[in-house]
Amino acid sequence: MGTYEEDLIVEKRYLEQVIAVVKDKLQGEQESIERKKKNLIAARRHMYESTSHYAYTFSQLLDMVQQSVPLQVLTYDYEATAARIRKYKKMLDSPYFARIDFKEKGRDLESIYIGTGNLTDDKTYRTYVYDWRAPVASIFYRYEPGEAGYRAPGGTVKGELTLKRQYEIKKGKLLYFFDSNVSVLDDMLKMALSRNASPKMRTIVETIQREQDVIIRDLENELVIVQGVAGSGKTAVALHRVAFLMYRGLSEKLNANNIVLISPNFLFGRYIANVLPELGEENIQALTFEDIFALIFKNSIRAESRNMLFEEMITAENERQRELLKAGVDFKLSKTFLVILERFMQYYERRMIEFSDIYYNGEYIVDRHRLKMKLLDRQKKAVPLEKRLQLIKTQIKNMLQEKRRARYRKLEKFVAEHTEARPEDAKALARLLAIKQGAALRKAIDKFIRIDYLSLYRALFADKALFFRLAKGLVLPPGIELIMAETVKNLAKNRLRYDDAIALMYLKIRMAGYSAFSAIRQVVVDEAQDYYPLHYELLKLLFPRAKFTVLGDINQTIEKQADLSFYNEIKVILNKRKTTTFFLTRSYRSSYEINAFSAKLLDNGTAMESFERHGSAPEVIGKASTAELDEAVLADIIGYEKSGYASIAVICKSMRQAEELYGRIKSRIDVKLIREGTPETVAGVHIMPVYMAKGLEFDAVLVYEANDANYRNAEDKKLLYVACTRALHRLSLYYTGRISKFLL
């Protein structure tokens, strides 16, 4: 290595070579895609013109399949080419961000450039840039100059790391580079963190820390649990882990269709939507439990959302009502209620299904006792109840098949002999009579075959004697009768709260089965601390063949308490062969001053380290009236906008409070109210309840009415912690009346 100026000349020359290779490959792909597009259009036109649009015969079906296979190949080839074009266009701007010089034992020193994708010259087979997910690239994230190594498919490779360098490349031009050590890496990270928040979550590929890289590249465990403090990069790490797993797709047989993210709310799913595409991968499906409920019940039952439940708890008229709501949620999503549901399903199967004898055309077909024996057949017990009932229905249908034909002939003869109808009209009339008789019989059969899940769930709570019989030997919450009465009242009004919806969903899946997610091999669960045992039992049923990455922070629970033992519950429920737990204790999101302020709201001894990025100290501002408070908030929003902050959030405790504030200030400032279904990102000024801010980050956060009326108990303290830890650069808290005791 020479001086910086000498190395700069060498590095610029290498970058020119790389850009030339990228341009060459891009030109080839762009020429290729036009040809492929024409071929694809021609193939689609040919299929449309030469094959049937509907298959009435087996040969027509075979012809359609034979035509569709090459079309699928052409489509895949076109899409793959388009993806490579997007990749090379991105590489023209910044093809790599790091370099390591590594001397493997017994081999020559090699300079390895690292970027977000591979770049190999097709003529010389020289690799100019290695994907950050390649095994050798892990050296960059895990080692300082000296002895180093990485795990390759053929085993561990050891050697010496002699250089670790990072680059700033924009629009294909090298601006500068650093030869990295710990302090320089911290400087690069500070630079990245000091930027304004993006409307979408950014990739962290250039600043992945060692402890994060270990999680991203873990291939040993079927269940990876990550407990991370606010701002530790849990979600970003999870998405980079997904990108890594997809990169390993050829050996792991994993693609975007095999991965799903369980996200806390609709807004969060949109916020993270660009991370995987930025890393060169197809986006994965993000689902809430509300989405899954709609899929399972095919939108036939309307259920309230989790946010609606949070709002109801937070705005409860008094502490007694709030505690009753919480007790109901804790119970219905608990292991205790799970046992009751399992017992209830057995009881329903044995005692509640009212089979009836089947007669047709005055002839006895099968009796109810035989039907029940078929249902309870031990050899079929592994088959879900609804499927066993449908099997019985099919068997009855088969028994009636020949008798229906005989009945139709008999009716036709009767109509011909006893009416003056013409022969063709007699046939139609006989067919109509047969259909009516068949419909009446089907209705009688459906009475014991068809399961009305909502009515069944109502029956569980409506019959007190049955409920307490099913709960025998179990410890029930003190207010169980009030919980039951409230549930009966809500269900009578066709109101299905979120906790009831989760229980109903469990009942349906256990009794009917659900295989729509059978292709899923990896499930990422974010904000894991806000879910309950019944949620994880559902995940186990829905994704039986999947490995799990579970991320949470026990300090950010909403309206519940949790400690580290919660993760042990998850391990027991998911019951995976190999499990590990990682702890991320360093917070990168907020400035040192904001982290130090927020840490005072933690009271369980959680280890939390602040990254040394300094900024303004948080402000706590008291005003005499709501009008004065609104003026202070407006003035600070305007000030933050003038300072260049691109994303600003006013965080209220509840949606009700957010709506009221929005109504008062919307005419005076460009501000958006975030509510369920709002198609917005975090750019601009937003007002939102704290439970909808989870997982998001903003340049400046203004916490509205941080007084003792809003934040007074243990659950409120955690809400306040969540609100404060959304801020990257500036945090202000406002109150009227008496300040929250947690801020004293």
XYZ file of C-alpha atoms in Angstrom:
744
model
C 0.000 0.000 0.000
C 1.223 3.483 -0.842
C 0.054 6.912 0.242
C -3.646 7.828 0.193
C -3.148 9.685 -3.120
C -1.403 6.691 -4.714
C -4.071 4.285 -3.473
C -6.781 6.667 -4.687
C -5.432 6.460 -8.253
C -5.426 2.638 -8.069
C -8.939 2.545 -6.601
C -10.338 4.919 -9.227
C -8.817 2.767 -11.964
C -10.434 -0.362 -10.474
C -13.794 1.398 -10.198
C -13.558 2.376 -13.887
C -12.977 -1.307 -14.789
C -15.979 -2.364 -12.690
C -18.249 0.315 -14.189
C -17.153 -0.774 -17.688
C -18.089 -4.398 -16.918
C -21.449 -3.278 -15.470
C -22.213 -1.167 -18.558
C -21.290 -4.043 -20.850
C -23.551 -6.461 -18.954
C -26.367 -3.896 -18.774
C -26.220 -3.283 -22.535
C -26.364 -7.022 -23.209
C -29.348 -7.498 -20.916
C -31.210 -4.494 -22.367
C -30.749 -5.832 -25.894
C -31.827 -9.274 -24.703
C -34.958 -8.101 -22.889
C -36.450 -6.499 -26.003
C -36.118 -9.790 -27.859
C -37.525 -11.732 -24.902
C -40.443 -9.317 -24.613
C -41.379 -9.870 -28.272
C -41.103 -13.649 -27.868
C -43.271 -13.563 -24.745
C -45.977 -11.450 -26.396
C -45.953 -13.752 -29.444
C -46.193 -16.854 -27.247
C -49.120 -15.414 -25.292
C -50.929 -14.442 -28.501
C -50.343 -17.923 -29.940
C -51.691 -19.580 -26.800
C -54.759 -17.322 -26.806
C -55.508 -18.023 -30.459
C -54.674 -21.736 -30.644
C -56.026 -23.199 -27.390
C -59.432 -23.389 -25.760
C -60.185 -20.804 -23.108
C -62.046 -23.477 -21.146
C -61.216 -27.166 -20.837
C -64.280 -29.312 -21.462
C -62.324 -32.511 -22.146
C -59.163 -34.112 -20.822
C -57.397 -33.599 -24.167
C -58.235 -29.870 -24.080
C -56.874 -29.649 -20.538
C -53.697 -31.480 -21.601
C -53.282 -29.102 -24.539
C -53.629 -26.053 -22.250
C -51.020 -27.432 -19.842
C -48.590 -28.234 -22.667
C -48.971 -24.694 -24.039
C -48.623 -23.026 -20.622
C -45.337 -24.672 -19.581
C -43.114 -22.990 -22.226
C -45.012 -19.750 -21.613
C -44.139 -19.940 -17.904
C -40.470 -20.521 -18.811
C -40.471 -17.467 -21.111
C -42.163 -15.351 -18.410
C -39.655 -16.419 -15.745
C -36.745 -15.706 -18.124
C -38.123 -12.235 -18.930
C -38.639 -11.378 -15.243
C -35.143 -12.635 -14.332
C -33.636 -10.444 -17.068
C -35.611 -7.428 -15.824
C -34.305 -8.083 -12.285
C -30.707 -8.169 -13.570
C -31.242 -4.869 -15.395
C -32.473 -3.265 -12.139
C -29.426 -4.692 -10.348
C -26.924 -3.353 -12.912
C -28.553 0.083 -12.974
C -28.116 0.228 -9.210
C -24.507 -0.892 -9.546
C -23.784 1.957 -11.953
C -24.445 4.300 -9.039
C -22.490 2.366 -6.387
C -21.180 -1.085 -7.310
C -19.507 -1.834 -3.975
C -18.991 -0.338 -0.524
C -16.089 -2.299 0.983
C -12.922 -4.247 0.274
C -10.989 -6.807 2.249
C -7.519 -8.156 1.459
C -7.410 -11.746 2.653
C -4.568 -14.234 2.427
C -5.836 -17.775 2.759
C -3.239 -20.179 4.147
C -1.163 -21.598 1.317
C -2.580 -19.171 -1.292
C -1.856 -15.692 -2.672
C -3.299 -12.508 -1.211
C -6.667 -11.657 -2.778
C -8.507 -8.332 -2.851
C -12.225 -8.929 -2.383
C -14.675 -6.106 -3.137
C -18.088 -6.329 -1.433
C -21.399 -4.906 -2.665
C -25.108 -5.671 -2.688
C -24.737 -8.124 -5.580
C -22.237 -10.324 -7.413
C -20.465 -9.056 -10.531
C -18.522 -11.524 -12.678
C -17.045 -10.987 -16.133
C -18.563 -13.641 -18.403
C -15.471 -13.636 -20.656
C -12.668 -13.905 -18.087
C -14.779 -15.388 -15.217
C -13.149 -12.864 -12.902
C -15.312 -11.855 -9.926
C -15.101 -8.080 -9.578
C -17.641 -7.745 -6.737
C -18.837 -10.300 -4.184
C -22.337 -10.233 -2.750
C -22.342 -9.160 0.930
C -24.022 -12.488 1.723
C -21.214 -14.587 0.238
C -19.394 -16.599 2.949
C -16.091 -14.760 2.414
C -17.814 -11.380 2.942
C -18.535 -12.285 6.568
C -14.865 -11.504 7.281
C -15.611 -7.811 6.714
C -18.317 -7.761 9.387
C -16.651 -9.971 11.985
C -12.903 -9.285 12.003
C -10.315 -6.584 12.393
C -6.943 -6.945 10.555
C -5.152 -10.064 11.768
C -6.157 -13.712 11.919
C -9.532 -14.293 10.312
C -11.681 -16.979 8.751
C -15.089 -17.868 7.344
C -17.330 -20.887 6.977
C -17.516 -22.114 3.387
C -19.599 -25.037 2.076
C -16.465 -27.187 2.156
C -15.504 -26.245 5.731
C -13.824 -23.403 7.635
C -11.289 -21.333 5.679
C -8.581 -19.629 7.759
C -6.054 -16.961 6.893
C -4.999 -13.369 7.524
C -6.978 -10.188 6.971
C -4.477 -7.516 5.934
C -6.779 -4.702 4.834
C -10.303 -3.571 5.590
C -11.469 -0.622 3.503
C -14.769 1.232 3.032
C -15.831 3.476 0.147
C -18.199 6.322 -0.533
C -19.243 5.957 -4.179
C -22.017 8.090 -5.689
C -23.148 8.208 -9.332
C -20.267 5.955 -10.294
C -17.625 8.291 -8.806
C -15.312 7.477 -5.890
C -15.601 10.332 -3.398
C -13.304 8.939 -0.696
C -12.308 5.774 1.157
C -11.248 4.773 4.678
C -8.992 1.972 5.811
C -11.262 0.711 8.544
C -10.681 0.023 12.187
C -13.192 0.125 15.052
C -13.105 3.928 15.412
C -13.453 4.554 11.675
C -16.328 2.065 11.464
C -18.033 3.949 14.272
C -17.511 7.200 12.364
C -19.093 5.672 9.248
C -22.000 4.403 11.310
C -22.467 7.805 12.961
C -22.558 9.378 9.500
C -25.235 6.909 8.370
C -27.294 7.400 11.538
C -27.087 11.179 11.425
C -29.120 11.316 8.190
C -32.794 12.146 8.217
C -35.229 9.258 8.517
C -36.292 7.779 5.200
C -40.018 7.402 4.379
C -39.127 3.704 4.120
C -36.768 1.629 6.230
C -33.196 1.704 4.912
C -30.876 -1.210 4.345
C -28.028 -1.480 6.863
C -25.768 -3.621 4.691
C -22.835 -1.178 4.859
C -22.972 -0.855 8.647
C -23.937 -4.326 9.869
C -22.327 -4.912 13.264
C -20.678 -8.153 14.304
C -23.474 -9.224 16.667
C -26.036 -8.479 13.958
C -24.120 -10.451 11.323
C -24.119 -13.556 13.538
C -27.935 -13.452 13.628
C -28.249 -12.752 9.898
C -26.102 -15.743 8.904
C -27.395 -18.283 11.431
C -28.233 -21.522 9.617
C -27.967 -23.904 12.556
C -31.199 -23.181 14.377
C -34.844 -23.793 13.531
C -35.973 -21.119 15.998
C -33.957 -17.905 16.339
C -35.189 -15.545 19.081
C -33.886 -11.987 19.243
C -34.490 -9.808 22.297
C -33.367 -6.327 21.341
C -33.743 -2.942 22.960
C -35.536 -0.179 21.049
C -33.442 0.994 18.099
C -31.099 -2.007 18.100
C -31.965 -2.839 14.499
C -34.046 -5.976 15.154
C -36.349 -5.584 12.170
C -33.581 -4.540 9.788
C -31.520 -7.529 10.923
C -34.506 -9.839 10.371
C -35.025 -8.548 6.816
C -31.323 -8.859 6.016
C -31.519 -12.382 7.416
C -34.383 -13.080 4.993
C -32.246 -11.688 2.145
C -29.378 -13.939 3.244
C -31.635 -17.002 3.360
C -32.956 -16.236 -0.144
C -29.372 -15.821 -1.385
C -28.808 -19.328 -0.060
C -31.955 -20.324 -1.967
C -30.276 -22.765 -4.331
C -29.087 -24.971 -1.483
C -31.879 -24.163 0.959
C -34.611 -24.240 -1.765
C -36.018 -20.998 -0.373
C -37.557 -18.109 -2.308
C -39.898 -15.193 -1.581
C -42.956 -17.473 -1.781
C -41.587 -19.586 1.075
C -41.196 -16.726 3.572
C -43.754 -14.655 5.461
C -43.443 -11.757 7.895
C -45.984 -11.474 10.710
C -46.126 -7.712 11.236
C -47.826 -5.704 14.000
C -49.924 -3.437 11.755
C -50.612 -2.430 8.151
C -48.396 0.693 8.331
C -45.382 -1.282 9.474
C -45.689 -3.607 6.464
C -45.469 -0.639 4.091
C -42.603 0.945 6.032
C -40.330 -2.079 5.500
C -41.483 -2.726 1.921
C -38.353 -1.477 0.123
C -35.623 -3.251 2.133
C -35.543 -6.548 0.229
C -35.847 -4.970 -3.243
C -32.945 -2.662 -2.318
C -30.933 -5.793 -1.520
C -31.820 -7.266 -4.903
C -34.465 -9.694 -3.654
C -38.162 -10.083 -4.320
C -40.392 -8.786 -1.545
C -41.994 -11.217 0.863
C -45.582 -11.311 2.056
C -46.286 -9.316 5.222
C -49.379 -10.400 7.151
C -51.113 -9.279 10.323
C -53.250 -11.691 12.334
C -56.224 -9.694 11.077
C -55.186 -10.540 7.496
C -54.955 -14.229 8.387
C -58.412 -14.131 10.002
C -59.885 -12.633 6.811
C -58.243 -15.366 4.717
C -59.451 -18.214 6.928
C -63.040 -16.974 7.184
C -63.024 -15.630 3.591
C -64.304 -12.265 4.837
C -67.566 -13.895 5.963
C -67.106 -12.713 9.565
C -66.114 -9.190 10.564
C -63.707 -8.901 13.477
C -62.291 -5.882 15.269
C -58.571 -5.171 14.929
C -55.870 -5.267 17.568
C -55.560 -1.486 17.338
C -59.263 -1.158 18.157
C -58.687 -3.322 21.231
C -55.701 -1.202 22.302
C -57.778 1.947 21.846
C -60.606 0.534 23.947
C -58.208 -0.383 26.754
C -56.373 2.918 26.694
C -59.559 5.038 26.680
C -61.548 2.927 29.166
C -63.861 5.074 31.302
C -62.262 3.955 34.545
C -59.539 1.709 35.915
C -62.031 -1.070 36.716
C -63.237 -1.252 33.101
C -59.650 -1.185 31.834
C -58.631 -4.020 34.154
C -61.659 -6.087 33.122
C -60.739 -5.673 29.447
C -57.131 -6.632 30.143
C -58.187 -9.622 32.223
C -60.432 -10.796 29.382
C -57.628 -10.542 26.836
C -55.096 -12.211 29.142
C -57.525 -15.085 29.742
C -58.802 -15.653 26.189
C -55.303 -15.707 24.718
C -53.835 -17.830 27.524
C -52.788 -21.476 27.811
C -55.686 -21.957 30.249
C -58.282 -20.965 27.671
C -56.466 -23.109 25.122
C -57.157 -26.146 27.337
C -60.833 -25.138 27.598
C -61.074 -24.808 23.803
C -59.519 -28.252 23.321
C -61.958 -29.790 25.815
C -64.831 -27.929 24.168
C -63.946 -29.349 20.756
C -63.952 -32.886 22.176
C -67.277 -32.222 23.906
C -68.784 -30.850 20.697
C -67.635 -33.868 18.727
C -69.054 -36.375 21.231
C -72.110 -34.627 22.656
C -73.280 -31.649 20.614
C -73.536 -32.973 17.059
C -77.154 -34.086 16.644
C -77.062 -36.795 14.003
C -80.403 -37.899 12.574
C -81.512 -41.040 10.776
C -81.453 -40.701 6.999
C -84.539 -41.666 4.977
C -85.066 -41.205 1.280
C -88.138 -41.925 -0.779
C -89.680 -43.540 2.283
C -86.721 -45.907 2.564
C -84.338 -46.159 5.521
C -80.710 -45.407 4.438
C -78.525 -45.153 7.565
C -79.137 -44.512 11.268
C -77.642 -41.772 13.437
C -75.666 -44.186 15.648
C -73.765 -45.537 12.667
C -72.997 -42.002 11.501
C -71.626 -41.106 14.923
C -69.471 -44.252 14.953
C -68.021 -43.193 11.593
C -67.211 -39.755 13.019
C -65.516 -41.156 16.130
C -63.573 -43.825 14.241
C -60.177 -43.906 15.977
C -58.341 -44.546 12.733
C -59.541 -41.182 11.418
C -59.023 -39.118 14.608
C -55.996 -37.344 13.099
C -58.230 -35.936 10.356
C -59.795 -32.547 11.314
C -63.423 -32.817 12.432
C -64.885 -30.766 9.575
C -63.174 -32.982 7.008
C -64.478 -36.114 8.719
C -67.991 -34.655 8.593
C -67.594 -33.836 4.909
C -66.421 -37.411 4.318
C -69.622 -38.678 5.969
C -71.630 -36.337 3.739
C -69.892 -37.770 0.668
C -70.597 -41.335 1.842
C -74.321 -40.507 2.310
C -74.347 -38.905 -1.137
C -72.842 -42.062 -2.644
C -75.444 -44.226 -0.876
C -78.204 -42.083 -2.370
C -76.818 -41.940 -5.893
C -78.652 -44.970 -7.341
C -81.756 -44.294 -5.256
C -81.977 -40.740 -6.675
C -82.047 -42.084 -10.222
C -84.767 -44.578 -9.280
C -86.728 -41.822 -7.509
C -86.492 -39.579 -10.582
C -87.836 -42.343 -12.846
C -90.663 -42.934 -10.377
C -91.540 -39.201 -10.266
C -91.430 -38.948 -14.042
C -93.861 -41.868 -14.336
C -96.119 -40.365 -11.651
C -96.247 -36.973 -13.413
C -96.955 -38.578 -16.772
C -99.805 -40.697 -15.353
C -101.451 -38.090 -13.135
C -101.110 -34.870 -15.118
C -101.894 -33.736 -18.629
C -98.378 -32.401 -19.169
C -96.589 -33.055 -22.424
C -93.725 -35.644 -22.208
C -90.991 -32.959 -22.260
C -92.840 -30.905 -19.611
C -93.357 -34.021 -17.510
C -89.612 -34.592 -17.459
C -88.957 -30.996 -16.393
C -91.608 -31.166 -13.665
C -90.229 -34.474 -12.384
C -86.734 -32.975 -12.322
C -88.014 -29.956 -10.347
C -89.725 -32.189 -7.788
C -86.556 -34.290 -7.453
C -84.461 -31.153 -6.903
C -86.845 -29.902 -4.188
C -86.784 -33.245 -2.391
C -82.984 -33.349 -2.684
C -82.661 -29.809 -1.297
C -84.800 -30.715 1.737
C -82.623 -33.765 2.375
C -79.395 -31.764 1.988
C -80.735 -29.218 4.475
C -81.444 -32.011 6.989
C -77.942 -33.456 6.504
C -76.290 -30.017 6.766
C -77.832 -29.577 10.231
C -75.276 -32.030 11.636
C -72.555 -31.770 8.961
C -72.067 -28.015 8.785
C -70.276 -26.241 11.652
C -71.290 -22.666 12.458
C -68.126 -21.581 14.277
C -69.413 -18.248 15.530
C -72.554 -19.851 16.988
C -70.404 -22.555 18.521
C -68.156 -19.969 20.174
C -71.237 -18.130 21.490
C -72.518 -21.384 22.984
C -69.308 -21.864 24.954
C -69.836 -18.627 26.901
C -73.630 -18.694 26.998
C -73.812 -22.044 28.828
C -72.259 -21.322 32.232
C -72.646 -24.872 33.517
C -70.871 -26.269 30.467
C -68.103 -23.650 30.647
C -67.261 -24.394 34.280
C -67.457 -28.145 33.636
C -64.882 -27.734 30.852
C -62.732 -25.546 33.109
C -62.655 -28.084 35.947
C -59.214 -28.208 37.582
C -58.019 -25.024 35.885
C -57.210 -21.726 37.592
C -59.593 -19.072 36.263
C -59.182 -15.301 36.679
C -61.128 -13.732 39.597
C -63.518 -11.827 37.306
C -64.339 -14.762 35.021
C -68.126 -14.357 35.327
C -67.868 -10.686 34.342
C -65.624 -11.658 31.408
C -68.180 -14.260 30.304
C -71.101 -11.833 30.626
C -69.257 -9.159 28.630
C -68.421 -11.706 25.915
C -72.040 -12.909 25.662
C -73.227 -9.295 25.398
C -70.728 -8.454 22.633
C -71.418 -11.614 20.625
C -75.165 -11.011 20.874
C -74.542 -7.680 19.139
C -72.380 -9.461 16.519
C -69.360 -7.694 17.938
C -66.247 -9.860 17.696
C -63.361 -8.355 19.620
C -59.784 -9.055 18.522
C -59.110 -11.525 21.358
C -62.318 -13.438 20.538
C -61.336 -13.452 16.854
C -57.992 -15.085 17.671
C -59.729 -17.759 19.783
C -62.336 -18.324 17.050
C -59.566 -18.664 14.479
C -57.876 -21.332 16.616
C -61.190 -23.203 16.904
C -61.674 -23.133 13.113
C -58.148 -24.279 12.227
C -58.200 -27.110 14.760
C -61.600 -28.333 13.573
C -61.246 -27.697 9.826
C -57.523 -27.598 9.119
C -55.875 -24.970 6.916
C -53.200 -25.707 4.324
C -52.841 -22.426 2.400
C -49.462 -21.764 4.046
C -48.014 -25.248 3.544
C -45.257 -23.870 1.262
C -43.931 -21.468 3.941
C -40.497 -22.487 5.238
C -39.449 -19.390 7.196
C -41.641 -17.177 9.392
C -40.423 -13.863 10.802
C -42.442 -12.617 13.787
C -41.883 -8.962 14.669
C -43.002 -7.219 17.881
C -43.183 -10.704 19.400
C -43.743 -9.374 22.923
C -47.257 -8.173 22.074
C -48.510 -11.652 21.229
C -49.870 -14.269 23.624
C -49.582 -18.073 23.894
C -52.638 -18.582 21.677
C -50.994 -16.540 18.901
C -47.986 -18.844 18.919
C -50.180 -21.941 18.990
C -51.850 -20.549 15.860
C -48.489 -19.949 14.181
C -47.505 -23.520 14.956
C -50.712 -24.791 13.289
C -50.522 -22.453 10.297
C -46.836 -23.006 9.502
C -46.060 -26.589 10.557
C -43.010 -26.968 8.280
C -41.446 -23.558 8.908
C -38.424 -22.359 10.811
C -38.971 -19.195 12.866
C -37.150 -15.927 13.513
C -38.865 -14.197 16.451
C -37.978 -10.608 17.385
C -39.166 -8.640 20.371
C -38.469 -6.290 23.237
C -40.110 -7.055 26.552
C -39.886 -3.343 27.420
C -42.238 -2.417 24.570
C -45.308 -4.470 25.446
C -48.660 -2.704 25.138
C -51.227 -3.225 27.893
C -49.497 -6.336 29.263
C -46.474 -7.278 31.315
C -43.717 -9.613 30.131
C -40.254 -10.677 31.200
C -37.567 -12.869 29.644
C -39.440 -16.039 30.656
C -41.895 -15.163 27.876
C -39.326 -16.354 25.335
C -39.155 -19.715 27.080
C -42.933 -20.039 26.586
C -42.434 -19.445 22.865
C -39.752 -22.133 22.734
C -42.038 -24.642 24.432
C -44.995 -23.886 22.140
C -43.100 -23.887 18.825
C -41.098 -26.913 19.985
C -38.225 -26.741 17.508
C -35.287 -29.128 17.600
C -32.560 -26.465 17.690
C -33.165 -23.053 19.253
C -31.024 -20.086 20.169
C -31.600 -16.656 21.724
C -29.642 -13.518 20.853
C -29.585 -10.278 22.842
C -29.067 -6.932 21.124
C -28.332 -4.399 23.855
C -26.930 -1.471 21.876
C -29.363 1.126 20.541
C -28.455 2.870 17.284
C -31.661 4.730 16.421
C -31.674 7.617 18.881
C -28.989 10.057 19.918
C -27.090 9.381 23.137
C -29.146 12.023 24.950
C -32.505 10.573 23.847
C -31.391 7.046 24.771
C -30.254 8.183 28.218
C -33.610 9.924 28.758
C -35.613 6.879 27.566
C -33.541 4.440 29.652
C -34.918 6.070 32.828
C -38.308 4.625 31.879
C -36.935 1.073 32.161
C -37.218 -0.509 35.595
C -36.382 -4.169 35.046
C -32.609 -3.910 34.852
C -32.490 -4.382 31.068
C -28.985 -3.829 29.754
C -29.030 -0.944 27.271
C -25.969 0.629 25.667
C -26.135 3.875 23.751
C -24.178 4.415 20.575
C -22.063 7.551 20.971
C -23.943 9.845 18.604
C -24.691 13.094 20.362
C -27.487 15.594 19.791
C -29.865 17.927 21.595
C -31.199 16.902 24.996
C -34.933 16.074 25.163
C -37.213 18.884 26.334
C -40.138 18.596 28.738
C -42.547 21.507 28.300
C -45.464 22.351 30.589
C -48.330 24.699 29.679
C -51.331 26.038 31.567
C -53.983 25.093 29.000
C -54.644 22.884 25.993
C -54.703 25.948 23.733
C -51.219 26.992 24.917
C -50.007 23.415 24.543
C -51.237 23.281 20.930
C -49.433 26.571 20.182
C -46.175 25.191 21.609
C -46.504 22.008 19.539
C -47.226 23.995 16.351
C -44.264 26.307 16.931
C -41.894 23.383 17.467
C -43.159 21.512 14.394
C -42.464 24.608 12.270
C -39.036 24.935 13.889
C -38.186 21.294 13.212
C -39.261 21.638 9.570
C -37.030 24.703 9.173
C -34.164 22.664 10.641
C -34.574 20.212 7.763
C -36.209 17.301 9.556
C -38.154 15.318 6.948
C -40.275 13.145 9.245
C -42.010 14.486 12.341
C -44.457 12.604 14.561
C -46.822 13.968 17.179
C -47.516 10.896 19.311
C -50.668 10.840 21.416
C -51.699 8.160 23.871
C -54.919 7.273 22.036
C -56.590 7.641 18.654
C -59.318 9.699 20.322
C -56.728 12.201 21.548
C -54.982 12.184 18.143
C -58.255 12.918 16.324
C -59.076 15.785 18.679
C -55.631 17.368 18.250
C -55.777 16.905 14.473
C -59.157 18.617 14.358
C -57.728 21.649 16.181
C -54.527 22.154 14.147
C -55.157 20.728 10.646
C -56.162 24.111 9.208
C -52.938 25.716 10.410
C -50.308 23.245 9.246
C -49.823 20.505 6.651
C -50.338 17.466 8.870
C -51.751 13.957 8.374
C -53.659 11.816 10.842
C -52.559 8.170 10.811
C -55.497 5.834 11.350
C -56.225 2.263 10.252
C -55.943 1.932 6.497
C -54.172 5.280 5.969
C -52.043 4.816 2.837
C -49.147 6.934 4.097
C -45.443 6.584 4.896
C -43.533 8.421 7.618
C -42.480 11.388 5.446
C -43.942 14.731 6.539
C -45.793 15.606 9.750
C -48.061 12.979 11.267
C -50.297 12.631 14.310
C -50.836 9.099 15.575
C -51.594 7.040 18.684
C -48.578 5.438 20.312
C -49.603 1.868 19.446
C -49.457 2.696 15.718
C -45.950 4.170 16.027
C -44.394 0.869 17.086
C -41.492 -0.209 14.903
C -41.317 3.170 13.131
C -38.773 5.962 13.524
C -38.899 9.722 12.956
C -36.398 12.562 12.866
C -38.352 14.442 15.528
C -40.968 13.195 17.992
C -43.363 15.330 20.008
C -45.103 13.401 22.796
C -48.450 15.062 23.451
C -49.934 15.382 26.962
C -47.305 13.463 28.907
C -49.174 14.218 32.116
C -50.062 12.094 35.107
C -53.610 11.510 33.853
C -52.296 9.808 30.694
C -49.171 8.085 32.010
C -49.664 6.845 35.540
C -49.243 3.034 35.801
C -46.800 0.317 34.703
C -48.464 -0.188 31.299
C -48.515 3.568 30.673
C -44.825 3.756 31.498
C -44.070 1.297 28.702
C -46.227 3.302 26.291
C -44.201 6.383 27.178
C -40.981 4.421 26.570
C -42.258 3.328 23.135
C -43.160 6.925 22.237
C -39.800 8.368 23.299
C -37.728 5.708 21.515
C -39.251 6.549 18.101
C -37.060 9.687 17.916
C -33.765 9.797 16.014
C -32.616 13.384 16.543
C -35.103 15.461 18.546
C -37.541 14.595 21.334
C -39.962 16.961 23.069
C -42.650 16.092 25.623
C -45.590 18.389 26.416
C -48.082 18.389 29.270
C -50.825 20.313 30.992
C -51.764 19.794 34.627
C -49.399 17.573 36.598
C -46.413 16.070 34.810
C -46.240 12.260 34.682
C -44.389 10.922 37.721
C -42.191 8.904 35.319
C -40.670 12.149 34.006
C -39.773 13.620 37.390
